[in-house]
XYZ file of N, CA, C and O in Angstrom:
268
model
N -4.937 -59.730 59.016
C -5.647 -59.738 57.540
C -5.668 -58.287 57.074
O -5.190 -57.538 55.859
N -5.675 -57.237 58.239
C -5.630 -55.955 57.736
C -3.911 -55.533 57.162
O -3.746 -54.868 56.377
N -3.044 -56.025 57.838
C -1.678 -55.650 57.066
C -1.753 -56.340 55.945
O -0.786 -55.508 55.500
N -2.152 -57.579 55.498
C -2.056 -58.097 53.965
C -2.937 -57.315 53.347
O -2.400 -56.748 52.230
N -3.992 -57.102 53.686
C -4.955 -56.092 52.744
C -4.307 -54.828 52.513
O -4.425 -54.500 51.052
N -3.799 -53.984 53.417
C -2.902 -52.697 53.295
C -1.830 -52.905 52.516
O -1.795 -52.452 51.366
N -0.946 -53.952 52.543
C 0.157 -54.098 51.803
C -0.023 -54.283 50.146
O 0.685 -54.112 49.392
N -1.068 -55.510 50.062
C -1.219 -56.031 48.695
C -2.340 -55.285 48.370
O -2.654 -55.404 47.032
N -2.884 -53.825 48.772
C -3.889 -53.140 48.223
C -5.047 -53.905 47.481
O -5.499 -53.841 46.515
N -5.438 -54.932 48.474
C -6.666 -55.958 48.073
C -7.747 -55.718 49.185
O -7.213 -55.409 50.270
N -8.884 -55.779 48.824
C -9.845 -55.849 50.091
C -9.923 -56.804 50.979
O -9.591 -57.852 50.548
N -10.310 -56.460 52.218
C -10.087 -57.802 53.530
C -10.782 -58.943 52.837
O -10.776 -60.184 53.044
N -12.251 -59.172 52.221
C -12.639 -60.063 51.853
C -12.367 -60.827 50.474
O -12.806 -61.989 50.477
N -11.364 -60.524 50.116
C -10.460 -60.988 49.088
C -9.695 -62.142 49.689
O -8.946 -62.926 49.006
N -9.040 -61.775 50.823
C -8.198 -62.640 51.680
C -9.117 -63.831 52.203
O -9.940 -63.286 52.999
N -8.704 -65.016 52.068
C -9.333 -66.344 52.680
C -9.399 -66.566 54.039
O -8.834 -65.646 54.617
N -9.064 -68.011 53.989
C -9.251 -68.453 55.512
C -8.200 -68.625 55.818
O -6.779 -68.031 55.448
N -7.883 -68.201 57.400
C -6.853 -67.776 57.952
C -6.411 -69.133 58.929
O -7.646 -69.230 59.967
N -5.463 -69.838 59.017
C -5.128 -70.691 59.802
C -3.869 -70.377 60.590
O -3.205 -70.612 60.476
N -4.531 -70.705 62.632
C -3.339 -70.227 63.383
C -3.022 -71.215 64.394
O -3.749 -71.788 64.507
N -1.760 -71.272 63.821
C -1.255 -72.443 64.911
C 0.115 -71.918 65.584
O 0.264 -70.683 65.834
N 0.554 -72.671 66.638
C 1.406 -72.345 67.373
C 2.851 -71.463 66.770
O 3.092 -70.496 67.597
N 3.439 -72.323 65.928
C 4.575 -71.808 65.132
C 4.111 -71.109 63.908
O 5.415 -70.605 63.467
N 3.437 -70.857 63.577
C 3.248 -70.222 61.800
C 1.759 -70.172 61.802
O 0.575 -70.939 62.437
N 1.426 -69.509 60.526
C -0.020 -69.265 60.427
C -0.095 -69.364 58.986
O 0.916 -68.791 58.293
N -1.342 -69.781 58.458
C -1.533 -70.388 57.071
C -2.701 -69.149 56.618
O -3.564 -69.028 57.161
N -2.746 -68.237 55.795
C -3.255 -67.283 54.975
C -4.016 -67.837 53.814
O -3.085 -68.015 52.371
N -4.927 -68.047 53.242
C -5.319 -68.124 51.855
C -5.466 -66.976 51.006
O -6.255 -66.044 51.410
N -4.610 -66.658 50.053
C -4.560 -65.458 49.247
C -4.904 -65.654 47.942
O -5.088 -66.813 47.163
N -5.363 -64.548 47.058
C -5.929 -64.673 45.727
C -4.354 -64.921 44.876
O -3.885 -64.725 45.197
N -4.615 -65.775 43.957
C -3.389 -66.680 43.158
C -2.419 -65.899 42.486
O -1.432 -66.010 42.931
N -2.693 -64.532 42.044
C -2.048 -63.614 41.729
C -1.049 -62.847 42.885
O -0.252 -61.899 42.635
N -1.525 -62.744 44.051
C -0.867 -61.927 45.190
C -0.165 -62.791 45.960
O 0.622 -62.167 47.138
N 0.475 -63.939 45.944
C 1.097 -65.084 46.527
C 2.955 -63.957 47.013
O 3.245 -63.865 47.834
N 2.991 -64.606 45.350
C 4.509 -63.734 45.523
C 4.647 -62.207 46.266
O 5.261 -62.006 46.808
N 3.697 -61.420 45.965
C 3.706 -60.165 46.315
C 3.812 -59.886 47.680
O 4.383 -59.037 48.435
N 2.462 -60.474 48.248
C 2.523 -61.151 50.002
C 3.675 -61.140 50.464
O 4.130 -60.946 51.341
N 4.636 -62.098 50.158
C 5.890 -62.490 50.411
C 7.211 -61.455 50.380
O 7.511 -61.098 51.779
N 6.912 -60.662 49.442
C 7.783 -59.735 49.306
C 7.125 -58.270 50.272
O 8.339 -57.965 50.999
N 5.945 -58.249 50.236
C 5.597 -57.168 51.153
C 5.715 -57.131 52.518
O 6.330 -56.384 53.345
N 5.523 -58.546 53.261
C 5.881 -59.012 54.516
C 7.184 -59.305 55.018
O 7.327 -59.544 55.992
N 8.194 -59.707 54.203
C 9.428 -60.239 54.484
C 9.950 -59.232 55.089
O 11.447 -59.950 56.244
N 10.139 -58.034 55.362
C 10.654 -56.853 56.215
C 9.928 -56.310 57.209
O 10.560 -55.447 58.176
N 8.910 -57.145 57.668
C 7.597 -56.493 58.652
C 7.788 -57.345 59.144
O 8.697 -58.558 59.974
N 7.351 -56.499 60.884
C 7.349 -57.417 62.289
C 6.206 -57.479 62.802
O 5.233 -56.526 62.553
N 5.721 -58.011 63.643
C 4.327 -58.163 64.249
C 5.063 -58.813 65.489
O 5.622 -59.421 66.117
N 3.811 -57.423 66.844
C 4.470 -57.900 68.261
C 6.155 -57.807 68.225
O 6.401 -58.816 69.079
N 7.070 -57.344 67.807
C 8.127 -56.934 67.431
C 9.155 -58.333 67.376
O 10.363 -58.346 67.422
N 8.400 -59.015 66.733
C 9.037 -60.219 65.944
C 9.037 -60.170 64.478
O 7.850 -59.882 63.870
N 10.036 -60.533 64.004
C 10.521 -60.526 62.305
C 9.198 -61.787 61.453
O 9.154 -62.531 62.288
N 8.743 -61.341 60.508
C 7.937 -62.019 59.834
C 8.925 -63.009 59.019
O 9.718 -62.147 58.470
N 8.387 -63.985 58.723
C 9.393 -65.004 58.049
C 8.187 -65.751 56.679
O 8.014 -66.835 56.632
N 7.549 -64.996 55.901
C 6.621 -65.298 55.095
C 7.496 -66.362 54.126
O 8.506 -66.217 53.542
N 6.658 -67.277 53.271
C 6.908 -68.439 52.703
C 5.686 -69.122 52.252
O 4.500 -68.862 52.673
N 5.630 -69.906 50.953
C 4.658 -69.912 50.314
C 4.588 -71.543 51.170
O 5.288 -72.393 51.215
N 3.424 -71.773 51.403
C 2.665 -73.157 51.999
C 2.915 -74.199 50.891
O 2.725 -73.851 50.013
N 2.398 -75.067 51.600
C 2.212 -76.393 50.899
C 0.589 -76.499 50.441
O -0.431 -76.134 51.025
N 0.569 -76.534 48.895
C -1.074 -76.412 48.536
C -1.910 -77.451 49.138
O -1.364 -79.120 49.364
N -2.930 -76.753 50.029
C -3.673 -77.359 50.142
C -3.482 -78.090 52.161
O -4.541 -78.565 52.694
N -2.517 -77.405 52.383
C -2.339 -77.449 53.718
C -3.220 -76.529 54.654
O -3.456 -75.141 54.140
N -3.636 -77.122 55.643
C -4.101 -76.328 56.741
C -4.019 -76.827 58.153
O -4.681 -76.251 59.200
N -2.935 -77.458 58.144
C -2.933 -77.941 59.914
C -1.339 -78.038 59.834
O -0.200 -77.570 58.920
N -0.612 -78.817 60.795
C 0.504 -79.251 61.155
C 1.693 -79.779 60.087
O 2.502 -79.118 60.096
N 0.993 -80.403 59.396
C 1.770 -81.005 58.358
C 2.454 -79.673 57.009
O 3.377 -79.849 56.632
N 1.881 -78.472 57.477
C 2.446 -77.347 56.657
C 3.888 -77.182 57.070
O 4.373 -76.508 56.159
N 3.967 -77.439 58.348
C 5.373 -76.907 58.650
C 6.429 -77.788 58.276
O 7.959 -77.581 58.556
N 6.206 -78.555 57.677
C 7.351 -79.981 57.725
C 7.289 -80.874 57.926
O 7.325 -82.209 57.965
């Protein structure tokens, strides 16, 4: 959340629920910030692993979002 907050210049409280799964994480963002988040995160790493941000399916909250 902190990484997104800094990258998007939005307060932490503007970032919604975070759903952590084994192979991916879903984050609820304000409607106008999704594309900016994807752009900001695509060249970043977390724990030495490259991030692969993409738009999730609307309303997805579980394993169905991965495919």
